[in-house]
Coordinates of N, CA and C in Angstrom, one line a residue:
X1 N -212.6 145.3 -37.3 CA -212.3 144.0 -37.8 C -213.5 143.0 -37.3
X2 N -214.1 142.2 -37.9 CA -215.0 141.4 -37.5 C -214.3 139.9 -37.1
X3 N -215.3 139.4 -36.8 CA -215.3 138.3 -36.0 C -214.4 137.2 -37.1
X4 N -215.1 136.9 -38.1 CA -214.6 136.1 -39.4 C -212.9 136.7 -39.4
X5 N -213.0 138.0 -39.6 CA -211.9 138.8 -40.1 C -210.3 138.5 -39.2
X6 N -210.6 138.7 -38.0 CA -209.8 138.4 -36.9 C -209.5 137.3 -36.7
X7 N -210.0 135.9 -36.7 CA -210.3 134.5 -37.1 C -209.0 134.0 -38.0
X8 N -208.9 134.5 -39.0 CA -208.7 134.4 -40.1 C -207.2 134.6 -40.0
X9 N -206.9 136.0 -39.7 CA -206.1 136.6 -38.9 C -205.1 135.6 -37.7
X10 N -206.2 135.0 -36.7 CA -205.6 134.4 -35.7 C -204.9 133.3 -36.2
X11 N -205.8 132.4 -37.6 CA -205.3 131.4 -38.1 C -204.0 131.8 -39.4
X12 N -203.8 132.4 -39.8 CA -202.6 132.7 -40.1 C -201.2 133.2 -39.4
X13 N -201.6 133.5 -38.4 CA -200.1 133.9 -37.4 C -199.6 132.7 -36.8
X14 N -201.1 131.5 -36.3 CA -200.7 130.7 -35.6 C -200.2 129.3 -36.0
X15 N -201.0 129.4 -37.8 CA -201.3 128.0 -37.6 C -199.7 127.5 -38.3
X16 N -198.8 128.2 -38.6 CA -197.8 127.7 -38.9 C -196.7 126.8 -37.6
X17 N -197.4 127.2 -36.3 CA -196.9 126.5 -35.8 C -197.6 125.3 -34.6
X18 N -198.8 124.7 -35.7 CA -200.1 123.8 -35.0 C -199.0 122.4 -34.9
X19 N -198.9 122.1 -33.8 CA -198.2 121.2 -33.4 C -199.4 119.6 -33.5
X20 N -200.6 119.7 -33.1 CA -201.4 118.9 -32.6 C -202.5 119.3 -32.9
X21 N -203.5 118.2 -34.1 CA -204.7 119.2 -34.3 C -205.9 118.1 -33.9
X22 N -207.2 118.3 -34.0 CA -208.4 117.3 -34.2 C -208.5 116.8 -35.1
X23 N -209.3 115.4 -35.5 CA -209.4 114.9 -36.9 C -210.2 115.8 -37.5
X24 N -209.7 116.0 -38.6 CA -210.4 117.3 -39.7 C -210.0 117.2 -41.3
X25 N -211.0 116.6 -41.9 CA -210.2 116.9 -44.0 C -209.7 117.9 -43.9
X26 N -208.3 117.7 -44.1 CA -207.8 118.8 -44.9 C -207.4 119.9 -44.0
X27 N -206.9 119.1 -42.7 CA -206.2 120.1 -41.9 C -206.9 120.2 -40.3
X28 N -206.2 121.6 -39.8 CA -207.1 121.3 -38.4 C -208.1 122.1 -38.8
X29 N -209.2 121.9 -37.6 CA -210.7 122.3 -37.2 C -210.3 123.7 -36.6
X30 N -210.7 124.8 -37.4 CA -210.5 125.8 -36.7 C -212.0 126.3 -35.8
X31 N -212.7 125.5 -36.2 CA -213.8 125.4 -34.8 C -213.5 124.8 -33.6
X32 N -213.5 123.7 -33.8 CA -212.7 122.8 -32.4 C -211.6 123.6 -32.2
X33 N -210.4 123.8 -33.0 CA -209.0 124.9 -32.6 C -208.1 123.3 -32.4
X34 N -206.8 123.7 -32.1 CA -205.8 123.0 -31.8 C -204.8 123.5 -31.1
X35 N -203.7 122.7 -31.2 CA -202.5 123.4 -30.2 C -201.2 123.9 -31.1
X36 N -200.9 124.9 -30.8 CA -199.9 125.2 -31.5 C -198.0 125.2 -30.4
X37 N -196.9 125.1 -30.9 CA -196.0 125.2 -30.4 C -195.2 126.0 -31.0
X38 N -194.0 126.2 -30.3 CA -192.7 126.6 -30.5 C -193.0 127.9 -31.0
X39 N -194.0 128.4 -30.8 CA -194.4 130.2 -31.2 C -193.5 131.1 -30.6
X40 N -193.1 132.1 -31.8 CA -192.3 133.2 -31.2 C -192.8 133.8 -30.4
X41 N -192.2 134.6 -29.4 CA -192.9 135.9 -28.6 C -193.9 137.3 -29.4
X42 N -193.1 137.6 -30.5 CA -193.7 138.7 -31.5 C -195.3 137.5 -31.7
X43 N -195.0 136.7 -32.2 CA -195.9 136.1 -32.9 C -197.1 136.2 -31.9
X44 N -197.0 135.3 -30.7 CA -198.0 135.4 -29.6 C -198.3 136.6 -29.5
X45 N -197.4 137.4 -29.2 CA -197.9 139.0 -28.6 C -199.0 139.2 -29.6
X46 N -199.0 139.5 -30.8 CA -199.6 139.6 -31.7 C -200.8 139.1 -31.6
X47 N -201.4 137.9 -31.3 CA -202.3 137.0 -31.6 C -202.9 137.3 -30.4
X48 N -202.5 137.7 -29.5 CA -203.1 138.1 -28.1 C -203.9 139.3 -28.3
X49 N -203.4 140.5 -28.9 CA -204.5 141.6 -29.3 C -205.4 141.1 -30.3
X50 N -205.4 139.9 -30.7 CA -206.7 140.1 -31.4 C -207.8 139.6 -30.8
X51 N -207.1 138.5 -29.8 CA -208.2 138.0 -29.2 C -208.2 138.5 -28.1
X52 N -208.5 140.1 -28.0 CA -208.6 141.0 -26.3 C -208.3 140.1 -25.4
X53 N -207.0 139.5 -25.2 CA -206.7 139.0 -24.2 C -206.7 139.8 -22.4
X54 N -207.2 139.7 -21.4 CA -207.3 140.8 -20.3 C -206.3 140.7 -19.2
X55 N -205.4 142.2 -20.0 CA -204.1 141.8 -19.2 C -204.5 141.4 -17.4
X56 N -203.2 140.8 -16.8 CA -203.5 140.2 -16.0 C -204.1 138.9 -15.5
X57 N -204.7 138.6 -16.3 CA -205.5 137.5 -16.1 C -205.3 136.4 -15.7
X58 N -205.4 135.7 -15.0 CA -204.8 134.1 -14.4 C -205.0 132.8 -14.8
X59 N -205.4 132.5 -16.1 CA -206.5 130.7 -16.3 C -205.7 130.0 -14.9
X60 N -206.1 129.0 -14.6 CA -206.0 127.9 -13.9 C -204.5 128.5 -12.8
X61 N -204.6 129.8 -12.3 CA -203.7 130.1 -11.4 C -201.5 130.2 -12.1
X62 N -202.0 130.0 -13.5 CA -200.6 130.5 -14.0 C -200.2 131.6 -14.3
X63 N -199.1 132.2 -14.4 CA -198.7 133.6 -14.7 C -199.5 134.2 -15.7
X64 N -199.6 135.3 -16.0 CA -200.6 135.7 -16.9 C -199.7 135.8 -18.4
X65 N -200.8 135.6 -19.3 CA -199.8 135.3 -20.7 C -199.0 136.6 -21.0
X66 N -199.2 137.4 -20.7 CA -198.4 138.3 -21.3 C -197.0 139.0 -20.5
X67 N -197.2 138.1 -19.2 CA -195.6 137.6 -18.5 C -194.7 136.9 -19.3
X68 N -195.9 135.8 -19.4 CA -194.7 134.7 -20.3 C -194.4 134.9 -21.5
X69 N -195.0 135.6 -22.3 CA -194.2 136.4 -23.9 C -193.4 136.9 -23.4
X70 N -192.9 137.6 -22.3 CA -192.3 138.4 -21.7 C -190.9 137.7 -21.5
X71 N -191.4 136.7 -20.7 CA -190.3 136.0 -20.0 C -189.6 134.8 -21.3
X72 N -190.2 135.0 -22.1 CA -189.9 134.1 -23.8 C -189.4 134.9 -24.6
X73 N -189.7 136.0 -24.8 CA -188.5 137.6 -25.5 C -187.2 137.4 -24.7
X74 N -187.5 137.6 -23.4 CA -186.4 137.8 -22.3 C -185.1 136.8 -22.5
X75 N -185.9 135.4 -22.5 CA -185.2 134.0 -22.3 C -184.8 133.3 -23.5
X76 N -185.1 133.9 -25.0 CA -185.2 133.4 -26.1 C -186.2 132.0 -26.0
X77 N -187.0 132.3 -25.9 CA -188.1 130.5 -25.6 C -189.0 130.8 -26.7
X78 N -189.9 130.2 -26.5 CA -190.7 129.9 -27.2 C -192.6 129.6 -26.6
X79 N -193.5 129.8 -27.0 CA -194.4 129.6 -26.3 C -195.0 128.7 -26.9
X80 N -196.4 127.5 -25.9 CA -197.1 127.2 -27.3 C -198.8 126.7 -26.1
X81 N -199.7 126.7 -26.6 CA -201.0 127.0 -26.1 C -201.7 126.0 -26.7
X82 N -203.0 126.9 -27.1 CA -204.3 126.4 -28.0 C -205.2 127.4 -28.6
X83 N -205.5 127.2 -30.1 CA -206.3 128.3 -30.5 C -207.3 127.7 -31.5
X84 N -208.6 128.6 -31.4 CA -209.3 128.4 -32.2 C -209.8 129.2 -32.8
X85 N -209.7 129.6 -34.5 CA -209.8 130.8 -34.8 C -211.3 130.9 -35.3
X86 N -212.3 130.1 -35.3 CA -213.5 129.8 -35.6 C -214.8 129.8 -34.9
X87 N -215.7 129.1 -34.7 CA -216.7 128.9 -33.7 C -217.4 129.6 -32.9
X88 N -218.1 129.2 -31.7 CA -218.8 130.1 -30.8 C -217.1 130.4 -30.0
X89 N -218.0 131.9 -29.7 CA -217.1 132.6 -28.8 C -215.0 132.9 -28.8
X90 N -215.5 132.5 -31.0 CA -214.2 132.6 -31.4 C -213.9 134.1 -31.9
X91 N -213.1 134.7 -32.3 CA -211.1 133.5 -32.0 C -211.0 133.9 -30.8
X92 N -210.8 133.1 -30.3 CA -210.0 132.6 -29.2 C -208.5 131.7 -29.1
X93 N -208.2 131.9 -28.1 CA -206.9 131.2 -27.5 C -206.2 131.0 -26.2
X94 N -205.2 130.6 -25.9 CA -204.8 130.4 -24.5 C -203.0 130.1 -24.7
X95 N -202.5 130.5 -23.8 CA -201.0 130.4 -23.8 C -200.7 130.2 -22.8
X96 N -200.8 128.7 -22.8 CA -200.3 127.9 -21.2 C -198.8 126.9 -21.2
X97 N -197.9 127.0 -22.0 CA -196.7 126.9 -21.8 C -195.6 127.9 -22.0
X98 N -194.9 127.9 -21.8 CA -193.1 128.7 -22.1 C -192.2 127.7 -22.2
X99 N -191.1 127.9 -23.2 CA -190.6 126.8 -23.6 C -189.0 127.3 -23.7
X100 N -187.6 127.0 -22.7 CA -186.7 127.7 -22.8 C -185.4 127.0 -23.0
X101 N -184.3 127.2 -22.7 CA -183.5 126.1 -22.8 C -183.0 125.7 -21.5
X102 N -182.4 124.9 -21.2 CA -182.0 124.3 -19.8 C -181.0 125.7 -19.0
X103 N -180.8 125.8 -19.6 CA -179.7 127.2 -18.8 C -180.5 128.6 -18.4
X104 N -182.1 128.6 -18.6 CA -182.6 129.2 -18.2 C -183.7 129.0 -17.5
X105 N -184.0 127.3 -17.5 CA -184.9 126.8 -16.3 C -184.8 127.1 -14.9
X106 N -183.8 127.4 -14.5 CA -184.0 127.3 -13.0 C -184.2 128.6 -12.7
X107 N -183.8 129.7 -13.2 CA -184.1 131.1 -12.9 C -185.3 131.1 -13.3
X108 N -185.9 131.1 -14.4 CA -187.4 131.2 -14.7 C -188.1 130.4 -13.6
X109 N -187.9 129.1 -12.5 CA -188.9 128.4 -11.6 C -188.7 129.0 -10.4
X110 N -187.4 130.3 -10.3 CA -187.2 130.9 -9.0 C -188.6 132.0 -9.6
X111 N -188.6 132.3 -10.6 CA -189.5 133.7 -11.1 C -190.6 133.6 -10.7
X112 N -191.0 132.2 -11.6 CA -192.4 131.8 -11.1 C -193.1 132.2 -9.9
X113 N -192.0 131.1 -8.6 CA -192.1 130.8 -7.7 C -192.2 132.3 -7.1
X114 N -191.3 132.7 -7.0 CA -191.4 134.2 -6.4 C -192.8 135.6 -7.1
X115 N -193.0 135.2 -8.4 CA -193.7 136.5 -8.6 C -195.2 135.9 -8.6
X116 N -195.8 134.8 -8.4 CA -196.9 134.3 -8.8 C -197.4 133.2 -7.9
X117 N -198.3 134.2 -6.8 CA -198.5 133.2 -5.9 C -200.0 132.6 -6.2
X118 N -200.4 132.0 -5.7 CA -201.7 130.9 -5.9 C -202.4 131.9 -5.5
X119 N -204.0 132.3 -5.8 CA -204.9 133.0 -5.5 C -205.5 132.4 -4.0
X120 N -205.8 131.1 -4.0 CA -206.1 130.2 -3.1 C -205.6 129.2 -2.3
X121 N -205.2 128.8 -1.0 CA -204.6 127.8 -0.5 C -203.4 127.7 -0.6
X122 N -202.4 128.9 -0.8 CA -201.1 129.0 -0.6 C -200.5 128.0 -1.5
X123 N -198.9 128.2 -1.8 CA -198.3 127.6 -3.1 C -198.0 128.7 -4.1
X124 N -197.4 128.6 -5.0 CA -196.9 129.0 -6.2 C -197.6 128.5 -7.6
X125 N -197.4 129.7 -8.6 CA -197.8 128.8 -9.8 C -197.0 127.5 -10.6
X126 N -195.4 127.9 -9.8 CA -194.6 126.9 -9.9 C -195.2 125.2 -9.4
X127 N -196.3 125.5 -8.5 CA -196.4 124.0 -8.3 C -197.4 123.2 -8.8
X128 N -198.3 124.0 -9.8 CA -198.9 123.9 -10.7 C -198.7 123.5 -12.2
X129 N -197.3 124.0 -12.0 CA -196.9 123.7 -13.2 C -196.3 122.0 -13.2
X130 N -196.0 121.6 -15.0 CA -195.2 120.5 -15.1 C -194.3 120.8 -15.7
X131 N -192.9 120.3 -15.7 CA -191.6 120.8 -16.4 C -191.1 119.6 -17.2
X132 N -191.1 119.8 -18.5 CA -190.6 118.5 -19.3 C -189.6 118.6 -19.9
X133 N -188.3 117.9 -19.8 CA -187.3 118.2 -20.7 C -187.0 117.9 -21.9
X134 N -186.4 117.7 -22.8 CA -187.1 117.8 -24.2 C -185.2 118.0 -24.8
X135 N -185.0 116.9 -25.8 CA -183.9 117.3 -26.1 C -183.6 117.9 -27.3
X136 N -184.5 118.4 -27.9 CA -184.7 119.7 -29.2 C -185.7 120.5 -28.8
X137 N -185.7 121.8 -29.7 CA -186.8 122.5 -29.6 C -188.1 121.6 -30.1
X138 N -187.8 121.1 -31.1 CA -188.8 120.3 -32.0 C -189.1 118.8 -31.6
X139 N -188.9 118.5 -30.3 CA -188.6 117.3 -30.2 C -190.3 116.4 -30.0
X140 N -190.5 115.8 -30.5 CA -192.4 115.3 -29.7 C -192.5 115.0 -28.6
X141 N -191.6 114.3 -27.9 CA -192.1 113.5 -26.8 C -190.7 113.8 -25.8
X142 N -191.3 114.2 -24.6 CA -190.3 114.5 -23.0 C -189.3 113.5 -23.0
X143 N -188.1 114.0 -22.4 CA -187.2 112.8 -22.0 C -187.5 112.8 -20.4
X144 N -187.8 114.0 -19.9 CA -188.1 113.3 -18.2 C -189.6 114.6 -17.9
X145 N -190.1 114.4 -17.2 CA -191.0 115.0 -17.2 C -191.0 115.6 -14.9
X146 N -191.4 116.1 -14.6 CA -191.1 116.4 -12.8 C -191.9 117.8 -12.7
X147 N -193.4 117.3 -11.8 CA -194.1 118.5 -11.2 C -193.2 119.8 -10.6
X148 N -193.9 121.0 -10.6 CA -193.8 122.0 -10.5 C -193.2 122.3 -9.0
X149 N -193.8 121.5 -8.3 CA -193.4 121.5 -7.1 C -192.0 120.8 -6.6
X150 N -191.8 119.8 -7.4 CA -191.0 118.9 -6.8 C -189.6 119.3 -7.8
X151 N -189.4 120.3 -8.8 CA -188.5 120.5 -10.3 C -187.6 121.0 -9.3
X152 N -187.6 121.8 -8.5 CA -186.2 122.2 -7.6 C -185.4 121.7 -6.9
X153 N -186.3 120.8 -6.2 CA -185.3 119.8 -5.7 C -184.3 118.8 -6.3
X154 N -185.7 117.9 -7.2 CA -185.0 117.2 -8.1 C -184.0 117.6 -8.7
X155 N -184.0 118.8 -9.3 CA -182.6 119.5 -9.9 C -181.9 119.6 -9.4
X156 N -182.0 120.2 -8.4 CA -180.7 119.9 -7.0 C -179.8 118.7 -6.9
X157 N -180.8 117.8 -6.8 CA -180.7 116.4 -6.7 C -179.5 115.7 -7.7
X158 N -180.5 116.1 -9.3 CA -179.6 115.4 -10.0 C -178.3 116.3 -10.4
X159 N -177.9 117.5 -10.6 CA -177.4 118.6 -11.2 C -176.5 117.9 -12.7
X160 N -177.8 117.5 -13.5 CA -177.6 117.4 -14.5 C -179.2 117.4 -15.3
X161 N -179.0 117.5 -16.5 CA -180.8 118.1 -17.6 C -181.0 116.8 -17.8
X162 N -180.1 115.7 -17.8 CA -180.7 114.3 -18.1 C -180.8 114.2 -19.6
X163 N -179.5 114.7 -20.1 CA -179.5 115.1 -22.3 C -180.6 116.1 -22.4
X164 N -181.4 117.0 -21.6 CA -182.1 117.7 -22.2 C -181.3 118.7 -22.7
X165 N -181.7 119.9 -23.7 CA -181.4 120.7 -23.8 C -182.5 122.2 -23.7
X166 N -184.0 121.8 -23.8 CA -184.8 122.6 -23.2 C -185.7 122.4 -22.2
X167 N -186.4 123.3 -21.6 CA -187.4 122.9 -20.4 C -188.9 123.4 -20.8
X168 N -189.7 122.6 -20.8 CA -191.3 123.4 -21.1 C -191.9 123.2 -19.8
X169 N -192.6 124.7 -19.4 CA -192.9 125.1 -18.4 C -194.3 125.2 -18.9
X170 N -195.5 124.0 -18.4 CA -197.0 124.2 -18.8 C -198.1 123.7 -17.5
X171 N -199.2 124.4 -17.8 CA -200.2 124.3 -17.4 C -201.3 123.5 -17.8
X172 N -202.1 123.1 -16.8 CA -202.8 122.6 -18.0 C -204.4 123.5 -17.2

């Protein structure tokens, strides 16, 4: 498959779920790329072989993407990233959130916490992350938002979602 071909490819699995794009006529820039959400796990898994994603791999010290399709099959969630199916050193992409419902937040920030330690300077990828509650899957804008570090307590704290009904678990 060539470069165009897989591109093309990327931008049809993804773009149905481009949440946030660049100014572009007539849609988003699949040179610049955009962000996509609420992607199913098949769907990512998918889009990940095309862009030879390298299992294991860490961007910015978070679980590696092919945990979190994992832990999104597992949890019923949803993922959502950035892709660009065009350009230099395209297609490309990135899968830096998980997106679940509140009844699976806290077990997924023990997972984190426990399976994914910081490469450097001790910590978790848990504390890296941001956790936003969100009271649809579809919703635009956070009802509470609380670092990665501080999400366990505060939950402790409040032992209530605050009307959320999901949690997005992202990186940036």
């Amino acid at each position: 498959m060539t470069g165009h071909e897989a591109g093309d490819r990327l931008a049809r699995l993804l773009l149905p779920y481009c949440r946030r794009e660049f100014e572009a006529d007539g849609g988003p820039d699949h040179s610049v790329g955009w962000w996509f959400t609420d992607a199913p796990p098949d769907v990512v898994r998918e889009a990940l072989t095309i862009v030879h994603a390298v299992a294991g791999e860490r961007p910015n010290d978070q679980p590696p993407e092919e945990w979190l399709v994992a832990q999104a099959e597992r949890r019923d969630g949803v993922l959502a990233g950035f892709a660009a199916p065009a350009g230099p050193a395209s297609p490309r992409m990135r899968v830096d959130a998980i997106i679940v419902s509140c009844s699976q937040a806290e077990d997924l920030a023990g997972e984190i916490a426990r399976l994914w330690p910081l490469d450097y300077g001790g910590g978790t990828a848990l504390d890296l992350a941001v956790i936003e509650g969100f009271a649809s899957m579809d919703a635009q804008h956070p009802l509470w938002a609380e670092p990665g570090s501080e999400f366990r307590a505060w939950r402790g704290g409040t032992r209530d979602w605050l009307d959320a009904k999901f949690c997005s678990f992202w990186w940036d």
